[in-house]
Tab-separated table of C-alpha atoms and ligand atoms in Angstrom:
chain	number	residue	atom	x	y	z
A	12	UNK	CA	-6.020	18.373	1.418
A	13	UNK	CA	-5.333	14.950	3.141
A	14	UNK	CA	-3.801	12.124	2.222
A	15	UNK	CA	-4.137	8.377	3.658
A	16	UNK	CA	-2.162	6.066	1.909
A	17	UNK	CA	1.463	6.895	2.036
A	18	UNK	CA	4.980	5.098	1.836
A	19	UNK	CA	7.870	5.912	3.806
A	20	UNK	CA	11.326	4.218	3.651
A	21	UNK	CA	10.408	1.695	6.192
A	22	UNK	CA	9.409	0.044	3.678
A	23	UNK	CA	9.222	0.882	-0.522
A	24	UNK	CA	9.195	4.882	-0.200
A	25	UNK	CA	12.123	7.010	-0.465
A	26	UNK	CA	11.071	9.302	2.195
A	27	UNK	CA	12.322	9.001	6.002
A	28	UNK	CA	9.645	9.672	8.509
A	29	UNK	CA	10.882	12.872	9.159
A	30	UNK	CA	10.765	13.684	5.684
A	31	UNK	CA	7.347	12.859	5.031
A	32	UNK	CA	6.161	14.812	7.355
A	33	UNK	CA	7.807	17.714	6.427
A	34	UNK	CA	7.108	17.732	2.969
A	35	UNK	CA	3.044	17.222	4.242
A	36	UNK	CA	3.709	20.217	5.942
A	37	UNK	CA	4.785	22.252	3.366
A	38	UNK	CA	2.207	21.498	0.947
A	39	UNK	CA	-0.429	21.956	3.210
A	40	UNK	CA	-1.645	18.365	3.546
A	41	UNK	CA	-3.632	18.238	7.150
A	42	UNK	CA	-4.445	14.440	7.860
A	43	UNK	CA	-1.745	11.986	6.754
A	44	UNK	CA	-1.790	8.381	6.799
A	45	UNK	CA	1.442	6.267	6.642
A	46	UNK	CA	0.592	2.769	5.060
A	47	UNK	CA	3.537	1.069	4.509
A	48	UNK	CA	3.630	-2.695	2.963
A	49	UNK	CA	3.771	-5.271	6.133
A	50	UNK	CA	4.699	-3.534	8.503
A	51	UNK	CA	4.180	-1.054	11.238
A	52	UNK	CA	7.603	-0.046	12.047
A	53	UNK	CA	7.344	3.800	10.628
A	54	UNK	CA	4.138	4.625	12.655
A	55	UNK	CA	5.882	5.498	16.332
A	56	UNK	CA	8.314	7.921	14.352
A	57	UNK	CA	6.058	9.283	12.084
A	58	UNK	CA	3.157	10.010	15.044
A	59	UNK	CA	5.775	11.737	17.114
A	60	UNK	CA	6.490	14.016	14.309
A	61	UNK	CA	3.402	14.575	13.949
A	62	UNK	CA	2.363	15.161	16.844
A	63	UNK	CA	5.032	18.554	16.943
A	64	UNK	CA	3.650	19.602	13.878
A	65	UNK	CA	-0.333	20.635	12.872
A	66	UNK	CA	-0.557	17.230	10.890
A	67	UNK	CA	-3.304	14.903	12.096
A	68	UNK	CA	-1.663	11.180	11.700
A	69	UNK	CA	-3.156	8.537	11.125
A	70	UNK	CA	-1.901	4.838	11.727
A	71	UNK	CA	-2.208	2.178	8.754
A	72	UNK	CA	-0.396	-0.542	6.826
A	73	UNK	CA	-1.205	-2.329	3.097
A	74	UNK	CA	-1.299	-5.452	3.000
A	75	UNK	CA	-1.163	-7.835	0.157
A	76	UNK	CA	-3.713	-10.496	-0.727
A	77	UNK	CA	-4.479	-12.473	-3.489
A	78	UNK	CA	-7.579	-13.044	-5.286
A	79	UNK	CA	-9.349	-13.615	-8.725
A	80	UNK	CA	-8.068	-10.636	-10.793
A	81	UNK	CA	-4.318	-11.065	-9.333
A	82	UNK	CA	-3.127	-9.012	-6.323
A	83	UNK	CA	-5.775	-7.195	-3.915
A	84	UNK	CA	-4.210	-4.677	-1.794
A	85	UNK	CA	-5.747	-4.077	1.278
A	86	UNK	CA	-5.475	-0.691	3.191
A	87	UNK	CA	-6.032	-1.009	7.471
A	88	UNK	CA	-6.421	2.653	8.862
A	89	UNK	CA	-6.684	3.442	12.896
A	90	UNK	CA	-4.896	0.412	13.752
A	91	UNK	CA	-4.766	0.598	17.351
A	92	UNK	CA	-1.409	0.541	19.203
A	93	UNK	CA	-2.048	-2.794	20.979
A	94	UNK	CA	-3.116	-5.020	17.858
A	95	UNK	CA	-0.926	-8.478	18.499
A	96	UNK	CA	-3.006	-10.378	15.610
A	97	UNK	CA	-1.940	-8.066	13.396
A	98	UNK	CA	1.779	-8.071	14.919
A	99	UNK	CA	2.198	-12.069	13.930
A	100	UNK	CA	0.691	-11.910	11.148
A	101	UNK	CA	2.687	-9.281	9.450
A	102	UNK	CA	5.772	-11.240	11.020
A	103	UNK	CA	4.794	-14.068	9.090
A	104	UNK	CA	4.235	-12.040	6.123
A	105	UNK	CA	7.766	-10.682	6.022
A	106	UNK	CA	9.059	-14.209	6.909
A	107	UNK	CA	7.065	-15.614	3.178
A	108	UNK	CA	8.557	-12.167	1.533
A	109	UNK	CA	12.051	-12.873	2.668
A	110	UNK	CA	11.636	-16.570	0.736
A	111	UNK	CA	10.538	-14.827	-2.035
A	112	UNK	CA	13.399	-12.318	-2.374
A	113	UNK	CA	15.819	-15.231	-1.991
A	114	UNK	CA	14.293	-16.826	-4.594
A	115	UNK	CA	14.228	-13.688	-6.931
A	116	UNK	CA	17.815	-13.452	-5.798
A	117	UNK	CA	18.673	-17.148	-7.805
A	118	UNK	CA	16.547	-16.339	-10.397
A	119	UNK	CA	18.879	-13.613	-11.048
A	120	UNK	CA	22.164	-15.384	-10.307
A	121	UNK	CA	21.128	-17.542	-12.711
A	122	UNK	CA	20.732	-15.038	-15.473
A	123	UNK	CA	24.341	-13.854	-14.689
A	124	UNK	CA	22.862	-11.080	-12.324
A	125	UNK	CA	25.077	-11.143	-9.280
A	126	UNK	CA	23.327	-9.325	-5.915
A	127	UNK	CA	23.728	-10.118	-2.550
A	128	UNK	CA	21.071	-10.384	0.283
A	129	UNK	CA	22.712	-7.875	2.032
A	130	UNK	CA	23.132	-5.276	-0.856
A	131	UNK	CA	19.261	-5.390	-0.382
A	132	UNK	CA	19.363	-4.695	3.336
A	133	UNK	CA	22.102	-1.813	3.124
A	134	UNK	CA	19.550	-0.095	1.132
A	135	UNK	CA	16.392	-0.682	2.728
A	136	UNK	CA	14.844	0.024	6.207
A	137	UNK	CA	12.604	-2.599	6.939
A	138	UNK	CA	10.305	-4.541	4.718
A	139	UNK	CA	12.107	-5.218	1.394
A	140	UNK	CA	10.205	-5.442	-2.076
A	141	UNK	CA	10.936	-5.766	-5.798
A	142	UNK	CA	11.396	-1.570	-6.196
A	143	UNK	CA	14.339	-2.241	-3.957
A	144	UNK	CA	15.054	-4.894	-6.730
A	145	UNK	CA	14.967	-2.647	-9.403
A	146	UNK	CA	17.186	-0.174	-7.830
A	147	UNK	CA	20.172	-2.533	-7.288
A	148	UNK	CA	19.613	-3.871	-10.996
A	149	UNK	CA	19.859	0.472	-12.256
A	150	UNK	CA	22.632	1.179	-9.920
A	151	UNK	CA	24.653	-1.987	-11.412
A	152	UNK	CA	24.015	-0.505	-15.020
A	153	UNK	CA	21.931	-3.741	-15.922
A	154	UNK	CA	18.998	-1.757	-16.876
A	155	UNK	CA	18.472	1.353	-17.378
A	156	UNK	CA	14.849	2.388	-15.767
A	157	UNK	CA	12.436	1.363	-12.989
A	158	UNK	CA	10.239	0.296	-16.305
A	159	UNK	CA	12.699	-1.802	-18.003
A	160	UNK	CA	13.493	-3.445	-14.639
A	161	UNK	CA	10.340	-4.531	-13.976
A	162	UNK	CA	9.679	-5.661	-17.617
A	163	UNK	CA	12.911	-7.692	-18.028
A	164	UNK	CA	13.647	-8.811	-14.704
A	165	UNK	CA	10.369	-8.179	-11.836
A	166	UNK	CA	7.065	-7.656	-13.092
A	167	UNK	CA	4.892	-10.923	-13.551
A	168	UNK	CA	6.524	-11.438	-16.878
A	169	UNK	CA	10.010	-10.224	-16.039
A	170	UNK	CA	12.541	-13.704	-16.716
A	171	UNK	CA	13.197	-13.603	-12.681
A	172	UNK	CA	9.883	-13.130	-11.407
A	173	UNK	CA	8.332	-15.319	-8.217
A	174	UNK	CA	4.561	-14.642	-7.152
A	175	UNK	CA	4.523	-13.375	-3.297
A	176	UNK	CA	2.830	-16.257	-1.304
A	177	UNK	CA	-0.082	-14.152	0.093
A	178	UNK	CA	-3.279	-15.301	1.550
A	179	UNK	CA	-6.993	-14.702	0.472
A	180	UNK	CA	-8.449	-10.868	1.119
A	181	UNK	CA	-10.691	-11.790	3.733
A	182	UNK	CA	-8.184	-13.213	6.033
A	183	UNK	CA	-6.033	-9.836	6.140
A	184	UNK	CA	-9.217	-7.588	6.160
A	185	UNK	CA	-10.634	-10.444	9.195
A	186	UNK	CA	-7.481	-9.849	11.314
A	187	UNK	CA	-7.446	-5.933	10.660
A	188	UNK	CA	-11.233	-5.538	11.883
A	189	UNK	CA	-11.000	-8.043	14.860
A	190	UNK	CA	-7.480	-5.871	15.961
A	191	UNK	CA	-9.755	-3.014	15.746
A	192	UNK	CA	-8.645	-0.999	12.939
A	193	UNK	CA	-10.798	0.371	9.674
A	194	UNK	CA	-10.165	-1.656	6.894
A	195	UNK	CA	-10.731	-0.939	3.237
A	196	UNK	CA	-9.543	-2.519	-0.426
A	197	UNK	CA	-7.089	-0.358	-1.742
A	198	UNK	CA	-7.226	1.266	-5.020
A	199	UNK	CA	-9.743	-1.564	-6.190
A	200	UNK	CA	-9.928	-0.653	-9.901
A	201	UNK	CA	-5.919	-0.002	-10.345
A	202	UNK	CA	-5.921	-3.218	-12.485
A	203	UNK	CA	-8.081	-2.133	-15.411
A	204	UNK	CA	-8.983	-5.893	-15.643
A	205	UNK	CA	-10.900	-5.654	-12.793
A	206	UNK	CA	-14.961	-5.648	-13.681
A	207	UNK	CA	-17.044	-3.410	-11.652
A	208	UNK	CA	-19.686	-6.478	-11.089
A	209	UNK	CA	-17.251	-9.448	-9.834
A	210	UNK	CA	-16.102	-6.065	-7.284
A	211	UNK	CA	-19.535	-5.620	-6.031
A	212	UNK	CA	-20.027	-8.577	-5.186
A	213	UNK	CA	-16.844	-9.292	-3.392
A	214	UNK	CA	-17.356	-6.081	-1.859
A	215	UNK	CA	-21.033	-7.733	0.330
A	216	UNK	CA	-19.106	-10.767	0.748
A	217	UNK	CA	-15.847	-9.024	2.525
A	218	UNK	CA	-18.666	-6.893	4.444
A	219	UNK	CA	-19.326	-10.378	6.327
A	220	UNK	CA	-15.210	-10.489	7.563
A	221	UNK	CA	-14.964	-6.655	8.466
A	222	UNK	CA	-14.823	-4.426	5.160
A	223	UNK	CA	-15.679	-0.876	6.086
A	224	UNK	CA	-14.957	1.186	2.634
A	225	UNK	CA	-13.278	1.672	-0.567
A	226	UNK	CA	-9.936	3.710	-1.586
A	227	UNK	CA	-12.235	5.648	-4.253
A	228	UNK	CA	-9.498	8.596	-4.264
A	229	UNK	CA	-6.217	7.062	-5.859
A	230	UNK	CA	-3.626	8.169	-8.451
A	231	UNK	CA	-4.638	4.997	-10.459
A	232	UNK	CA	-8.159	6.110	-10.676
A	233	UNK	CA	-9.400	8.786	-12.976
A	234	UNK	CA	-12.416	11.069	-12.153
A	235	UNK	CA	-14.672	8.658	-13.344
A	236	UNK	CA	-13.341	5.612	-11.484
A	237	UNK	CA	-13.413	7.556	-8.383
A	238	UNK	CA	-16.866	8.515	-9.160
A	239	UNK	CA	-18.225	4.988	-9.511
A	240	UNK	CA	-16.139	3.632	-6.780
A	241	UNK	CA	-17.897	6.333	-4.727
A	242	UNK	CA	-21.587	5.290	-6.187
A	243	UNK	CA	-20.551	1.330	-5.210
A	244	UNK	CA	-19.559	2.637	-1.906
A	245	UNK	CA	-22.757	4.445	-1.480
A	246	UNK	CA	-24.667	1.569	-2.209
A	247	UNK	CA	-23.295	-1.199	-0.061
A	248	UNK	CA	-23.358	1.014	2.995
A	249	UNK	CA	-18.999	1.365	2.767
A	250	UNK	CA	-16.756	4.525	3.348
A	251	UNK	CA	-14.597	6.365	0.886
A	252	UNK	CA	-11.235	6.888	1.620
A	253	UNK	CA	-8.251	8.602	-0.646
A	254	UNK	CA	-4.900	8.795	-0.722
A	255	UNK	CA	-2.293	8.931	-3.214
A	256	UNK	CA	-0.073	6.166	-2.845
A	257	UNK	CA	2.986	8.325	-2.807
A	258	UNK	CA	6.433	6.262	-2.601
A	259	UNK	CA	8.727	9.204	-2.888
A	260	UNK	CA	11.492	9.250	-5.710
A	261	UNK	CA	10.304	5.330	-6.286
A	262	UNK	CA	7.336	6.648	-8.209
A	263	UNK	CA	7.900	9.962	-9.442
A	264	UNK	CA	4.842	10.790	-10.948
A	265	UNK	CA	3.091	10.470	-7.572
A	266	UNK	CA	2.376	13.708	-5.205
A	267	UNK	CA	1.797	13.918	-1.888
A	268	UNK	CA	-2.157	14.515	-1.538
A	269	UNK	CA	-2.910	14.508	-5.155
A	270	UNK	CA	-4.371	12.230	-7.259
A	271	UNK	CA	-3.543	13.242	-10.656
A	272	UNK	CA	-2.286	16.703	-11.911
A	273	UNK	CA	-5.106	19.070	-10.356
A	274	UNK	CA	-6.785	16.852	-8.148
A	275	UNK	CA	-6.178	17.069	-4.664
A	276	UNK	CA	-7.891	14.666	-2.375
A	277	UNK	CA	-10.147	16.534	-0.325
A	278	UNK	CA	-10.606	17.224	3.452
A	279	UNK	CA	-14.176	16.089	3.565
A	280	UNK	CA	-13.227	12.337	2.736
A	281	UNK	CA	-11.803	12.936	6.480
A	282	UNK	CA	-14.844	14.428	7.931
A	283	UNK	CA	-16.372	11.682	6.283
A	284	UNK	CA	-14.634	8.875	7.709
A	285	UNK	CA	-15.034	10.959	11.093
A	286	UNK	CA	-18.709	10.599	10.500
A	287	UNK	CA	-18.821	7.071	9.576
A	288	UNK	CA	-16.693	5.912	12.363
A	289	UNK	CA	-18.910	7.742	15.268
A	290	UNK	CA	-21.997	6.030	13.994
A	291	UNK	CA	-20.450	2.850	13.801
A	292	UNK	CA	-19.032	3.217	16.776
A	293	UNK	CA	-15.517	2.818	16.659
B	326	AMP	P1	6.470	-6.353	-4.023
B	326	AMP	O1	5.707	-5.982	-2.790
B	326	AMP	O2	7.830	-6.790	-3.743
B	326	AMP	O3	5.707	-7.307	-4.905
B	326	AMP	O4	6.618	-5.014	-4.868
B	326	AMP	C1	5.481	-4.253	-5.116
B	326	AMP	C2	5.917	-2.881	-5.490
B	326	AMP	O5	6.463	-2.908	-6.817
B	326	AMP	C3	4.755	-1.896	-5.493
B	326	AMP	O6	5.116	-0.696	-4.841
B	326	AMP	C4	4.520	-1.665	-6.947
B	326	AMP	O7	4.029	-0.408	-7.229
B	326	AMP	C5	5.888	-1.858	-7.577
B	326	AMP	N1	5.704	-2.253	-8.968
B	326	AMP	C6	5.046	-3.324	-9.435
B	326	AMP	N2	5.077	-3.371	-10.791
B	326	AMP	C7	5.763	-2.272	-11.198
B	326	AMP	C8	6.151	-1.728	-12.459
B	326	AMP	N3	5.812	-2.320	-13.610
B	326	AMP	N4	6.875	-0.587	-12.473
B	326	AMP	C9	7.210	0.031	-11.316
B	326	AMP	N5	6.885	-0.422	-10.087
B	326	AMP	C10	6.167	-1.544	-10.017
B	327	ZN	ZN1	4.763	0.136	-2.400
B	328	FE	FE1	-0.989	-1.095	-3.252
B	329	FE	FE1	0.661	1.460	-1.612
């Protein structure tokens, strides 16, 4: 099995580098991809691992957009080492994200929630996000789950909730295909608001900045989403990619190269991309 969309602790996972690869060792995943939110500070470590084990790695990142149906996540795979477009972008990124967190931050303050910037830091590695949020608010006692965090306090309802100040899809997907790298929209029906129409056509438009496929694998997805995610991809001439989205202890349900209970993502969504990528000559 394989699995290209991963978190590690460099950003909202639970897993170290090391770690990761490990535990994609021992459950026999072959190709990993780590795809951490805004940033690209895991990939050196995790490579070199890699690199001493049988793994093939991949280099990637998520990044977050905004479009009609809320947030678009979009996946960049094969980013190249040298990739400075990307670099100041994702800079700027984590500058808007900090804002946000300091606003989140007040929000709570105000609500008689007392945590400080750098409790946030002390637990985090690099780019910090609301499941580092929710953590803080458990280990205080203020709530009890990652659920009830996120409906008091952090999801789009929760009482101290700010929207991340994100751009439009096709400028992330733009700078990802100009810096060289393959770039698909993750897990595109994960909001079940999302209709299959408005995607296809987004999907020919974002074709014009750089989009290469879809994340048709993804634990969000049942068999039949991944099945008609596959058919769309088919039709516009896009690859399939699949990975599981795993964020360690932060989303427990979630296994390294599965996508639900018996489905492992398979090896020939690799070979695949392998194929797509020679004849489009990457
Ligand atoms: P951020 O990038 O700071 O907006 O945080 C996004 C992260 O929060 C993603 O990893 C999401 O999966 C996670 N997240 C969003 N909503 C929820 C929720 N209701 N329960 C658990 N995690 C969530
Ligand atoms: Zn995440
Ligand atoms: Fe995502
Ligand atoms: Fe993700």
């Amino acid at each position: 099995m394989i699995d290209l969309h991963c978190h590690s602790s460099m950003s909202d996972g639970t897993d170290s580098p090391e770690q990761l690869i490990k535990k994609a060792s021992e459950k026999g995943v072959r190709v990993i991809a780590l795809t951490d939110h805004d940033t690209l500070d895991g990939l050196d470590k995790v490579e070199e691992m890699a690199a001493a084990s049988s793994i093939k790695f991949i280099r990637g990142c998520e990044i977050s957009t905004k479009s009609d149906y809320g947030s678009l996540h979009i996946l960049g795979l094969w980013i190249p080492k040298k990739c400075d477009s990307l670099q100041d972008y994702l800079r700027e990124m984590r500058k808007r994200r900090d804002n946000r967190n300091l606003g989140m931050l007040k929000k709570l303050e105000k609500l008689g929630i007392n945590i400080d910037y750098d409790e946030l830091l002390n637990i985090s590695q690099g780019s910090i996000g609301r499941p580092h949020f929710a953590q803080l608010l458990i280990e205080k006692g203020y709530v009890e789950s990652i659920q009830e965090a996120f409906s008091e306090y952090l999801g789009a309802e929760g009482k101290a909730y700010l929207p991340k100040d994100t751009p439009k899809p096709e400028i992330a997907i733009n700078i990802l295909s100009k810096d060289g790298a393959m770039v698909f929209i993750a897990h595109p029906l994960l909001s079940k608001k999302v209709p299959l129409q408005w995607l296809s056509e987004k999907v020919q438009y974002f074709k014009g900045y750089g989009l290469n496929g879809l994340e048709a694998w993804h634990s969000s997805h049942n068999e039949e989403e991944t099945a008609l995610l596959t058919e769309l991809a088919g039709k516009t001439g896009l690859a399939v990619s699949g990975g599981s989205d795993y964020h360690g202890k932060k989303k427990p349900g979630i296994n390294l190269g599965y996508v639900g209970e018996n489905r492992e993502i398979p090896y020939s969504i690799y070979e695949n991309l392998l194929e797509y990528r020679k004849a489009k000559g990457f």
